[in-house]
PDB file of C-alpha atoms and ligand atoms in Angstrom:
ATOM      1  CA  MET A  55     105.992 163.869 175.759  1.00  0.00           C
ATOM      2  CA  SER A  56     104.709 160.342 176.373  1.00  0.00           C
ATOM      3  CA  ARG A  57     106.885 157.405 175.356  1.00  0.00           C
ATOM      4  CA  ILE A  58     105.555 154.833 172.936  1.00  0.00           C
ATOM      5  CA  ALA A  59     106.554 151.172 172.718  1.00  0.00           C
ATOM      6  CA  TYR A  60     105.815 148.572 170.066  1.00  0.00           C
ATOM      7  CA  VAL A  61     104.455 145.293 171.442  1.00  0.00           C
ATOM      8  CA  ASN A  62     103.357 142.486 169.122  1.00  0.00           C
ATOM      9  CA  GLY A  63     101.808 144.609 166.405  1.00  0.00           C
ATOM     10  CA  ARG A  64     100.607 147.538 168.487  1.00  0.00           C
ATOM     11  CA  TYR A  65     102.003 150.926 169.417  1.00  0.00           C
ATOM     12  CA  VAL A  66     101.178 151.418 173.089  1.00  0.00           C
ATOM     13  CA  GLN A  67     101.983 153.828 175.876  1.00  0.00           C
ATOM     14  CA  HIS A  68     105.341 152.843 177.354  1.00  0.00           C
ATOM     15  CA  ALA A  69     103.855 152.832 180.851  1.00  0.00           C
ATOM     16  CA  ASP A  70     101.198 150.314 179.754  1.00  0.00           C
ATOM     17  CA  ALA A  71     103.470 148.115 177.611  1.00  0.00           C
ATOM     18  CA  ALA A  72     103.325 144.552 178.928  1.00  0.00           C
ATOM     19  CA  ILE A  73     103.817 140.921 177.976  1.00  0.00           C
ATOM     20  CA  HIS A  74     102.330 137.776 179.463  1.00  0.00           C
ATOM     21  CA  ILE A  75     103.879 136.237 182.602  1.00  0.00           C
ATOM     22  CA  GLU A  76     104.396 132.979 180.699  1.00  0.00           C
ATOM     23  CA  ASP A  77     106.444 134.605 177.988  1.00  0.00           C
ATOM     24  CA  ARG A  78     109.508 132.436 177.481  1.00  0.00           C
ATOM     25  CA  GLY A  79     111.736 135.498 177.705  1.00  0.00           C
ATOM     26  CA  PHE A  80     110.515 136.001 181.263  1.00  0.00           C
ATOM     27  CA  GLN A  81     110.530 132.290 182.189  1.00  0.00           C
ATOM     28  CA  PHE A  82     113.751 131.090 180.550  1.00  0.00           C
ATOM     29  CA  ALA A  83     115.572 134.132 179.107  1.00  0.00           C
ATOM     30  CA  ASP A  84     114.600 132.417 175.849  1.00  0.00           C
ATOM     31  CA  GLY A  85     115.036 135.501 173.711  1.00  0.00           C
ATOM     32  CA  VAL A  86     117.464 137.663 171.795  1.00  0.00           C
ATOM     33  CA  TYR A  87     117.948 141.395 171.475  1.00  0.00           C
ATOM     34  CA  GLU A  88     119.683 144.245 169.699  1.00  0.00           C
ATOM     35  CA  VAL A  89     120.639 147.738 170.836  1.00  0.00           C
ATOM     36  CA  CYS A  90     121.263 150.191 168.027  1.00  0.00           C
ATOM     37  CA  GLU A  91     122.493 153.750 168.242  1.00  0.00           C
ATOM     38  CA  VAL A  92     120.771 156.762 166.703  1.00  0.00           C
ATOM     39  CA  ARG A  93     122.861 159.882 166.106  1.00  0.00           C
ATOM     40  CA  GLY A  94     121.779 163.121 164.526  1.00  0.00           C
ATOM     41  CA  GLY A  95     118.569 161.519 163.318  1.00  0.00           C
ATOM     42  CA  LEU A  96     120.432 158.644 161.652  1.00  0.00           C
ATOM     43  CA  ILE A  97     120.345 154.966 162.607  1.00  0.00           C
ATOM     44  CA  VAL A  98     123.921 153.677 162.906  1.00  0.00           C
ATOM     45  CA  ASP A  99     124.824 150.326 161.307  1.00  0.00           C
ATOM     46  CA  LEU A 100     121.224 149.127 160.991  1.00  0.00           C
ATOM     47  CA  THR A 101     122.021 146.437 158.401  1.00  0.00           C
ATOM     48  CA  ARG A 102     124.699 144.830 160.569  1.00  0.00           C
ATOM     49  CA  HIS A 103     122.428 144.875 163.625  1.00  0.00           C
ATOM     50  CA  LEU A 104     119.598 143.225 161.679  1.00  0.00           C
ATOM     51  CA  ASP A 105     122.050 140.679 160.223  1.00  0.00           C
ATOM     52  CA  ARG A 106     123.181 139.770 163.738  1.00  0.00           C
ATOM     53  CA  LEU A 107     119.584 139.555 164.935  1.00  0.00           C
ATOM     54  CA  GLU A 108     118.858 137.068 162.153  1.00  0.00           C
ATOM     55  CA  ARG A 109     121.919 135.071 163.105  1.00  0.00           C
ATOM     56  CA  SER A 110     120.957 135.004 166.811  1.00  0.00           C
ATOM     57  CA  LEU A 111     117.431 133.863 165.918  1.00  0.00           C
ATOM     58  CA  GLY A 112     118.819 131.182 163.618  1.00  0.00           C
ATOM     59  CA  GLU A 113     121.243 129.849 166.240  1.00  0.00           C
ATOM     60  CA  LEU A 114     118.334 129.423 168.674  1.00  0.00           C
ATOM     61  CA  ARG A 115     116.023 128.026 165.960  1.00  0.00           C
ATOM     62  CA  MET A 116     113.625 130.857 166.649  1.00  0.00           C
ATOM     63  CA  ARG A 117     111.243 132.269 164.087  1.00  0.00           C
ATOM     64  CA  SER A 118     111.577 135.885 162.978  1.00  0.00           C
ATOM     65  CA  PRO A 119     108.415 137.779 163.930  1.00  0.00           C
ATOM     66  CA  MET A 120     108.308 139.678 160.622  1.00  0.00           C
ATOM     67  CA  SER A 121     110.241 140.368 157.441  1.00  0.00           C
ATOM     68  CA  ARG A 122     113.280 142.612 157.534  1.00  0.00           C
ATOM     69  CA  GLU A 123     111.459 145.289 155.524  1.00  0.00           C
ATOM     70  CA  ALA A 124     108.537 145.271 157.979  1.00  0.00           C
ATOM     71  CA  LEU A 125     110.956 145.411 160.897  1.00  0.00           C
ATOM     72  CA  LYS A 126     112.648 148.489 159.448  1.00  0.00           C
ATOM     73  CA  ILE A 127     109.286 150.230 159.084  1.00  0.00           C
ATOM     74  CA  VAL A 128     108.367 149.513 162.700  1.00  0.00           C
ATOM     75  CA  ILE A 129     111.792 150.584 164.022  1.00  0.00           C
ATOM     76  CA  ARG A 130     111.525 153.894 162.176  1.00  0.00           C
ATOM     77  CA  GLU A 131     107.972 154.393 163.403  1.00  0.00           C
ATOM     78  CA  VAL A 132     108.977 153.805 167.039  1.00  0.00           C
ATOM     79  CA  LEU A 133     111.864 156.267 166.662  1.00  0.00           C
ATOM     80  CA  ARG A 134     109.569 158.835 165.053  1.00  0.00           C
ATOM     81  CA  ARG A 135     106.829 158.463 167.641  1.00  0.00           C
ATOM     82  CA  ASN A 136     109.408 158.956 170.409  1.00  0.00           C
ATOM     83  CA  ARG A 137     111.089 161.807 168.516  1.00  0.00           C
ATOM     84  CA  VAL A 138     114.523 160.268 168.966  1.00  0.00           C
ATOM     85  CA  ARG A 139     117.318 162.170 167.215  1.00  0.00           C
ATOM     86  CA  ASN A 140     120.128 161.054 169.543  1.00  0.00           C
ATOM     87  CA  GLY A 141     119.693 157.891 171.545  1.00  0.00           C
ATOM     88  CA  LEU A 142     118.921 154.289 170.775  1.00  0.00           C
ATOM     89  CA  PHE A 143     116.328 151.681 170.020  1.00  0.00           C
ATOM     90  CA  TYR A 144     116.088 148.366 171.836  1.00  0.00           C
ATOM     91  CA  LEU A 145     114.539 145.381 170.115  1.00  0.00           C
ATOM     92  CA  GLN A 146     113.754 142.059 171.733  1.00  0.00           C
ATOM     93  CA  VAL A 147     112.354 138.844 170.282  1.00  0.00           C
ATOM     94  CA  THR A 148     111.397 135.848 172.414  1.00  0.00           C
ATOM     95  CA  ARG A 149     110.106 132.393 171.583  1.00  0.00           C
ATOM     96  CA  GLY A 150     106.658 133.593 172.635  1.00  0.00           C
ATOM     97  CA  VAL A 151     104.053 132.733 175.248  1.00  0.00           C
ATOM     98  CA  ALA A 152     103.468 129.102 176.173  1.00  0.00           C
ATOM     99  CA  ARG A 153     102.663 127.030 179.261  1.00  0.00           C
ATOM    100  CA  ARG A 154     105.922 126.676 181.200  1.00  0.00           C
ATOM    101  CA  ASP A 155     107.800 123.696 179.779  1.00  0.00           C
ATOM    102  CA  HIS A 156     111.496 123.417 178.967  1.00  0.00           C
ATOM    103  CA  PHE A 157     110.785 121.859 175.559  1.00  0.00           C
ATOM    104  CA  PHE A 158     110.205 124.253 172.675  1.00  0.00           C
ATOM    105  CA  PRO A 159     106.528 125.188 172.349  1.00  0.00           C
ATOM    106  CA  SER A 160     104.525 124.118 169.286  1.00  0.00           C
ATOM    107  CA  GLU A 161     105.571 125.463 165.898  1.00  0.00           C
ATOM    108  CA  ASP A 162     102.566 127.775 165.676  1.00  0.00           C
ATOM    109  CA  THR A 163     103.580 129.748 168.802  1.00  0.00           C
ATOM    110  CA  SER A 164     104.059 133.366 167.733  1.00  0.00           C
ATOM    111  CA  PRO A 165     107.331 134.962 168.753  1.00  0.00           C
ATOM    112  CA  THR A 166     107.026 138.001 171.003  1.00  0.00           C
ATOM    113  CA  ILE A 167     108.501 141.232 169.697  1.00  0.00           C
ATOM    114  CA  THR A 168     108.961 144.459 171.583  1.00  0.00           C
ATOM    115  CA  ILE A 169     110.732 147.608 170.424  1.00  0.00           C
ATOM    116  CA  THR A 170     111.424 150.649 172.563  1.00  0.00           C
ATOM    117  CA  ALA A 171     113.364 153.813 171.847  1.00  0.00           C
ATOM    118  CA  LYS A 172     114.784 156.546 174.004  1.00  0.00           C
ATOM    119  CA  SER A 173     116.703 159.771 173.709  1.00  0.00           C
ATOM    120  CA  VAL A 174     120.041 159.784 175.492  1.00  0.00           C
ATOM    121  CA  ASP A 175     121.795 162.841 176.910  1.00  0.00           C
ATOM    122  CA  PRO A 176     125.340 162.635 175.476  1.00  0.00           C
ATOM    123  CA  THR A 177     126.951 164.569 178.370  1.00  0.00           C
ATOM    124  CA  PRO A 178     127.893 161.618 180.653  1.00  0.00           C
ATOM    125  CA  MET A 179     129.420 159.730 177.707  1.00  0.00           C
ATOM    126  CA  LEU A 180     131.407 162.795 176.601  1.00  0.00           C
ATOM    127  CA  ARG A 181     132.756 163.001 180.137  1.00  0.00           C
ATOM    128  CA  LYS A 182     133.880 159.362 179.898  1.00  0.00           C
ATOM    129  CA  TYR A 183     135.694 160.109 176.631  1.00  0.00           C
ATOM    130  CA  GLU A 184     137.554 162.923 178.386  1.00  0.00           C
ATOM    131  CA  SER A 185     138.478 161.215 181.638  1.00  0.00           C
ATOM    132  CA  GLY A 186     138.353 157.503 180.834  1.00  0.00           C
ATOM    133  CA  ILE A 187     136.869 154.793 183.050  1.00  0.00           C
ATOM    134  CA  LYS A 188     138.048 152.252 185.622  1.00  0.00           C
ATOM    135  CA  VAL A 189     137.436 148.533 185.207  1.00  0.00           C
ATOM    136  CA  ILE A 190     137.910 145.413 187.272  1.00  0.00           C
ATOM    137  CA  THR A 191     138.782 141.977 185.882  1.00  0.00           C
ATOM    138  CA  VAL A 192     136.602 138.966 186.703  1.00  0.00           C
ATOM    139  CA  PRO A 193     136.840 135.274 185.783  1.00  0.00           C
ATOM    140  CA  GLU A 194     134.653 134.280 182.826  1.00  0.00           C
ATOM    141  CA  ASN A 195     131.638 132.483 184.246  1.00  0.00           C
ATOM    142  CA  ARG A 196     129.142 132.683 181.390  1.00  0.00           C
ATOM    143  CA  TRP A 197     127.925 129.937 179.100  1.00  0.00           C
ATOM    144  CA  ASP A 198     129.777 128.943 175.966  1.00  0.00           C
ATOM    145  CA  ARG A 199     127.449 130.658 173.463  1.00  0.00           C
ATOM    146  CA  VAL A 200     128.003 134.308 174.301  1.00  0.00           C
ATOM    147  CA  ASP A 201     128.320 134.844 170.543  1.00  0.00           C
ATOM    148  CA  ILE A 202     124.501 134.773 170.516  1.00  0.00           C
ATOM    149  CA  LYS A 203     123.001 138.032 171.739  1.00  0.00           C
ATOM    150  CA  THR A 204     120.535 136.536 174.207  1.00  0.00           C
ATOM    151  CA  VAL A 205     118.712 138.318 176.999  1.00  0.00           C
ATOM    152  CA  GLY A 206     120.316 135.878 179.479  1.00  0.00           C
ATOM    153  CA  LEU A 207     122.585 138.532 180.963  1.00  0.00           C
ATOM    154  CA  LEU A 208     122.621 137.683 184.662  1.00  0.00           C
ATOM    155  CA  PRO A 209     126.417 137.130 184.893  1.00  0.00           C
ATOM    156  CA  ASN A 210     126.928 140.431 183.057  1.00  0.00           C
ATOM    157  CA  VAL A 211     124.571 142.216 185.435  1.00  0.00           C
ATOM    158  CA  LEU A 212     126.304 140.772 188.499  1.00  0.00           C
ATOM    159  CA  VAL A 213     129.834 141.723 187.426  1.00  0.00           C
ATOM    160  CA  LYS A 214     128.768 145.199 186.404  1.00  0.00           C
ATOM    161  CA  GLN A 215     127.276 145.700 189.860  1.00  0.00           C
ATOM    162  CA  GLN A 216     130.447 144.238 191.400  1.00  0.00           C
ATOM    163  CA  ALA A 217     132.454 146.817 189.424  1.00  0.00           C
ATOM    164  CA  LYS A 218     130.249 149.631 190.686  1.00  0.00           C
ATOM    165  CA  GLU A 219     130.629 148.506 194.275  1.00  0.00           C
ATOM    166  CA  ALA A 220     134.411 148.413 193.766  1.00  0.00           C
ATOM    167  CA  GLY A 221     134.390 152.042 192.578  1.00  0.00           C
ATOM    168  CA  ALA A 222     134.808 151.094 188.896  1.00  0.00           C
ATOM    169  CA  GLN A 223     132.483 151.456 185.915  1.00  0.00           C
ATOM    170  CA  ASP A 224     132.802 148.113 184.155  1.00  0.00           C
ATOM    171  CA  ALA A 225     134.103 144.564 184.440  1.00  0.00           C
ATOM    172  CA  VAL A 226     136.240 142.619 181.970  1.00  0.00           C
ATOM    173  CA  PHE A 227     135.862 138.845 181.703  1.00  0.00           C
ATOM    174  CA  ILE A 228     139.142 136.876 181.698  1.00  0.00           C
ATOM    175  CA  ASP A 229     139.380 133.294 180.412  1.00  0.00           C
ATOM    176  CA  THR A 230     141.178 130.442 182.196  1.00  0.00           C
ATOM    177  CA  ASN A 231     144.395 131.143 180.237  1.00  0.00           C
ATOM    178  CA  GLY A 232     144.539 134.708 181.532  1.00  0.00           C
ATOM    179  CA  ASN A 233     143.382 136.158 178.221  1.00  0.00           C
ATOM    180  CA  VAL A 234     140.964 139.065 177.954  1.00  0.00           C
ATOM    181  CA  LYS A 235     137.518 138.185 176.604  1.00  0.00           C
ATOM    182  CA  GLU A 236     135.152 141.154 176.643  1.00  0.00           C
ATOM    183  CA  ALA A 237     133.533 143.550 179.094  1.00  0.00           C
ATOM    184  CA  ALA A 238     130.034 143.146 180.582  1.00  0.00           C
ATOM    185  CA  SER A 239     128.398 144.941 177.662  1.00  0.00           C
ATOM    186  CA  SER A 240     131.204 145.863 175.263  1.00  0.00           C
ATOM    187  CA  ASN A 241     134.282 144.566 173.437  1.00  0.00           C
ATOM    188  CA  VAL A 242     137.840 145.274 174.625  1.00  0.00           C
ATOM    189  CA  TRP A 243     140.727 146.690 172.602  1.00  0.00           C
ATOM    190  CA  ILE A 244     144.343 147.612 173.263  1.00  0.00           C
ATOM    191  CA  VAL A 245     146.881 149.692 171.390  1.00  0.00           C
ATOM    192  CA  THR A 246     150.300 148.108 171.912  1.00  0.00           C
ATOM    193  CA  ARG A 247     153.508 150.025 172.662  1.00  0.00           C
ATOM    194  CA  GLU A 248     154.247 149.592 168.941  1.00  0.00           C
ATOM    195  CA  GLY A 249     150.979 151.346 168.053  1.00  0.00           C
ATOM    196  CA  VAL A 250     149.136 148.244 166.815  1.00  0.00           C
ATOM    197  CA  LEU A 251     145.434 147.940 167.507  1.00  0.00           C
ATOM    198  CA  VAL A 252     144.545 144.509 168.949  1.00  0.00           C
ATOM    199  CA  THR A 253     141.213 142.878 169.710  1.00  0.00           C
ATOM    200  CA  ARG A 254     140.238 139.289 170.416  1.00  0.00           C
ATOM    201  CA  PRO A 255     138.980 137.245 167.454  1.00  0.00           C
ATOM    202  CA  ALA A 256     135.185 137.001 167.491  1.00  0.00           C
ATOM    203  CA  GLU A 257     134.884 133.436 166.216  1.00  0.00           C
ATOM    204  CA  HIS A 258     134.311 132.042 169.685  1.00  0.00           C
ATOM    205  CA  GLY A 259     133.883 133.204 173.265  1.00  0.00           C
ATOM    206  CA  ILE A 260     132.763 136.796 172.765  1.00  0.00           C
ATOM    207  CA  LEU A 261     129.961 138.664 171.081  1.00  0.00           C
ATOM    208  CA  ARG A 262     130.871 139.924 167.629  1.00  0.00           C
ATOM    209  CA  GLY A 263     130.105 143.558 168.412  1.00  0.00           C
ATOM    210  CA  ILE A 264     128.787 145.613 165.531  1.00  0.00           C
ATOM    211  CA  THR A 265     130.842 148.555 166.752  1.00  0.00           C
ATOM    212  CA  ARG A 266     133.849 146.212 166.782  1.00  0.00           C
ATOM    213  CA  THR A 267     133.254 145.200 163.155  1.00  0.00           C
ATOM    214  CA  THR A 268     132.807 148.783 162.017  1.00  0.00           C
ATOM    215  CA  LEU A 269     135.823 149.940 164.043  1.00  0.00           C
ATOM    216  CA  LEU A 270     137.986 147.478 162.107  1.00  0.00           C
ATOM    217  CA  ASP A 271     136.701 149.207 158.944  1.00  0.00           C
ATOM    218  CA  VAL A 272     137.553 152.580 160.515  1.00  0.00           C
ATOM    219  CA  ALA A 273     141.093 151.380 161.338  1.00  0.00           C
ATOM    220  CA  ALA A 274     141.576 150.189 157.753  1.00  0.00           C
ATOM    221  CA  HIS A 275     140.205 153.509 156.484  1.00  0.00           C
ATOM    222  CA  LEU A 276     142.654 155.492 158.648  1.00  0.00           C
ATOM    223  CA  GLY A 277     145.588 153.186 157.972  1.00  0.00           C
ATOM    224  CA  VAL A 278     145.872 152.077 161.613  1.00  0.00           C
ATOM    225  CA  GLY A 279     147.436 148.602 161.725  1.00  0.00           C
ATOM    226  CA  PHE A 280     145.396 146.002 163.596  1.00  0.00           C
ATOM    227  CA  GLU A 281     145.526 142.380 164.665  1.00  0.00           C
ATOM    228  CA  GLU A 282     142.717 140.111 165.752  1.00  0.00           C
ATOM    229  CA  ARG A 283     144.397 137.933 168.376  1.00  0.00           C
ATOM    230  CA  GLU A 284     144.125 137.031 172.017  1.00  0.00           C
ATOM    231  CA  PHE A 285     145.945 139.177 174.566  1.00  0.00           C
ATOM    232  CA  THR A 286     146.616 138.749 178.279  1.00  0.00           C
ATOM    233  CA  VAL A 287     145.694 140.919 181.246  1.00  0.00           C
ATOM    234  CA  GLU A 288     149.406 141.801 181.601  1.00  0.00           C
ATOM    235  CA  GLU A 289     149.485 142.966 177.994  1.00  0.00           C
ATOM    236  CA  MET A 290     146.400 145.067 178.644  1.00  0.00           C
ATOM    237  CA  ILE A 291     147.992 146.699 181.686  1.00  0.00           C
ATOM    238  CA  ALA A 292     151.208 147.406 179.756  1.00  0.00           C
ATOM    239  CA  ALA A 293     149.367 148.716 176.676  1.00  0.00           C
ATOM    240  CA  ARG A 294     149.648 152.248 175.377  1.00  0.00           C
ATOM    241  CA  GLU A 295     145.850 152.486 175.256  1.00  0.00           C
ATOM    242  CA  VAL A 296     142.923 150.344 176.357  1.00  0.00           C
ATOM    243  CA  PHE A 297     139.327 150.992 175.375  1.00  0.00           C
ATOM    244  CA  LEU A 298     135.859 149.501 175.026  1.00  0.00           C
ATOM    245  CA  THR A 299     133.420 149.564 172.126  1.00  0.00           C
ATOM    246  CA  SER A 300     129.655 149.169 172.025  1.00  0.00           C
ATOM    247  CA  ALA A 301     126.671 150.665 170.262  1.00  0.00           C
ATOM    248  CA  THR A 302     125.971 152.827 173.288  1.00  0.00           C
ATOM    249  CA  GLY A 303     129.472 154.227 173.691  1.00  0.00           C
ATOM    250  CA  SER A 304     131.617 153.900 170.523  1.00  0.00           C
ATOM    251  CA  CYS A 305     135.212 154.008 171.982  1.00  0.00           C
ATOM    252  CA  VAL A 306     135.409 154.472 175.751  1.00  0.00           C
ATOM    253  CA  PRO A 307     138.975 154.778 177.090  1.00  0.00           C
ATOM    254  CA  ILE A 308     140.034 152.716 180.124  1.00  0.00           C
ATOM    255  CA  VAL A 309     142.541 154.369 182.458  1.00  0.00           C
ATOM    256  CA  GLU A 310     142.598 151.933 185.371  1.00  0.00           C
ATOM    257  CA  VAL A 311     142.454 148.131 185.627  1.00  0.00           C
ATOM    258  CA  ASP A 312     142.045 146.550 189.084  1.00  0.00           C
ATOM    259  CA  GLY A 313     143.279 149.743 190.713  1.00  0.00           C
ATOM    260  CA  ARG A 314     146.417 149.926 188.512  1.00  0.00           C
ATOM    261  CA  PRO A 315     146.764 152.861 186.115  1.00  0.00           C
ATOM    262  CA  VAL A 316     146.966 151.961 182.436  1.00  0.00           C
ATOM    263  CA  ALA A 317     148.045 154.157 179.555  1.00  0.00           C
ATOM    264  CA  ASN A 318     149.607 156.641 182.058  1.00  0.00           C
ATOM    265  CA  GLY A 319     146.125 157.158 183.456  1.00  0.00           C
ATOM    266  CA  HIS A 320     144.942 159.194 180.451  1.00  0.00           C
ATOM    267  CA  PRO A 321     142.731 158.489 177.428  1.00  0.00           C
ATOM    268  CA  GLY A 322     144.882 157.965 174.337  1.00  0.00           C
ATOM    269  CA  SER A 323     144.933 159.550 170.910  1.00  0.00           C
ATOM    270  CA  VAL A 324     144.294 156.407 168.823  1.00  0.00           C
ATOM    271  CA  SER A 325     140.899 155.701 170.393  1.00  0.00           C
ATOM    272  CA  ALA A 326     140.007 159.392 170.014  1.00  0.00           C
ATOM    273  CA  LYS A 327     140.993 159.296 166.336  1.00  0.00           C
ATOM    274  CA  LEU A 328     138.987 156.119 165.707  1.00  0.00           C
ATOM    275  CA  ARG A 329     135.986 157.568 167.523  1.00  0.00           C
ATOM    276  CA  GLY A 330     136.256 160.763 165.509  1.00  0.00           C
ATOM    277  CA  ALA A 331     136.098 158.891 162.196  1.00  0.00           C
ATOM    278  CA  PHE A 332     133.513 156.332 163.268  1.00  0.00           C
ATOM    279  CA  LEU A 333     130.424 157.996 161.841  1.00  0.00           C
ATOM    280  CA  ASP A 334     132.149 158.733 158.540  1.00  0.00           C
ATOM    281  CA  VAL A 335     132.624 155.016 157.991  1.00  0.00           C
ATOM    282  CA  ALA A 336     129.522 153.509 159.659  1.00  0.00           C
ATOM    283  CA  GLU A 337     126.322 152.911 157.693  1.00  0.00           C
ATOM    284  CA  LYS A 338     123.791 155.653 158.392  1.00  0.00           C
ATOM    285  CA  THR A 339     120.082 155.193 157.690  1.00  0.00           C
ATOM    286  CA  THR A 340     117.581 158.015 157.845  1.00  0.00           C
ATOM    287  CA  ILE A 341     114.649 157.659 160.196  1.00  0.00           C
TER     288      ILE A 341
HETATM  289  N1  PDD B 402     125.819 145.422 174.554  1.00  0.00           N
HETATM  290  N2  PDD B 402     129.799 142.320 174.238  1.00  0.00           N
HETATM  291  C1  PDD B 402     128.682 142.246 174.998  1.00  0.00           C
HETATM  292  C2  PDD B 402     128.603 141.201 176.062  1.00  0.00           C
HETATM  293  C3  PDD B 402     127.616 143.146 174.783  1.00  0.00           C
HETATM  294  O1  PDD B 402     126.501 143.061 175.525  1.00  0.00           O
HETATM  295  C4  PDD B 402     127.752 144.146 173.782  1.00  0.00           C
HETATM  296  C5  PDD B 402     126.640 145.120 173.488  1.00  0.00           C
HETATM  297  C6  PDD B 402     128.936 144.193 173.026  1.00  0.00           C
HETATM  298  C7  PDD B 402     129.156 145.205 171.940  1.00  0.00           C
HETATM  299  O2  PDD B 402     128.315 144.968 170.840  1.00  0.00           O
HETATM  300  P1  PDD B 402     127.821 146.159 169.890  1.00  0.00           P
HETATM  301  O3  PDD B 402     129.035 146.862 169.424  1.00  0.00           O
HETATM  302  O4  PDD B 402     127.100 145.474 168.830  1.00  0.00           O
HETATM  303  O5  PDD B 402     126.942 147.064 170.739  1.00  0.00           O
HETATM  304  C8  PDD B 402     129.939 143.255 173.282  1.00  0.00           C
HETATM  305  C9  PDD B 402     124.664 146.279 174.376  1.00  0.00           C
HETATM  306  C10 PDD B 402     125.041 147.676 174.016  1.00  0.00           C
HETATM  307  C11 PDD B 402     123.786 146.179 175.601  1.00  0.00           C
HETATM  308  O6  PDD B 402     123.640 145.061 176.092  1.00  0.00           O
HETATM  309  O7  PDD B 402     123.221 147.179 176.041  1.00  0.00           O
END
């Protein structure tokens, strides 16, 4: 089956999908994106993803390419045309095509929008849930506005590759006070020895993950106590459980940090319980 992408008003063959070389996304990473999970033919947390997209656009003073209702129609159409039942859609908006110049282009420049969708084989992720993953810690070296979901992900790409070359699967950014920020493409959580779920506040310095927000709802639903506060690397290593959340992986257990076993080297029961209840609590929208 051929893949279809949406590019600025047209559904095109994925292999032929292209944007101009002077697109500001390409020239300056002047764009924002969303990744949203699809499970069992249902879009997970669509409203929250579209809310965050609007916020990212607003923070960068970028125009939305279309109304929310129109966007929903196109997203569904891309998912349908690609027959995605389990997988994701990826949506990107940039400030559009303009002669290379650091200043914003003129007001009438149309934003660029692309949407792609793909089916994802769940097997590798299920394996991660069973065995857990290894991470390395790295000093935070990104800009100050990581709360905006921009396509400027070079530091994230570099640390993820560094993790791979070190025999790990992900990297966790640490701030100058030794506190855990977030991973290269997910938020970080611990379960303390006392059984309390802890994650860093999302007001500043991390992306407010949609999975993170919904997981807090899941914790409340299950009666699992939680705190939004900073925690150190030492606390993470001493924790009963450590795990990551993102739209592409719900709760992924961590069993090793910088070569040191955490959580006795095994995925814990709290993350499994939260993962199990996630879809019951999350918003689900039919395609
Ligand atoms: N990444 N932090 C960062 C830096 C991220 O890139 C992501 C998501 C998250 C988790 O956000 P959410 O729960 O909304 O997926 C946290 C996506 C999946 C990506 O870049 O592919």
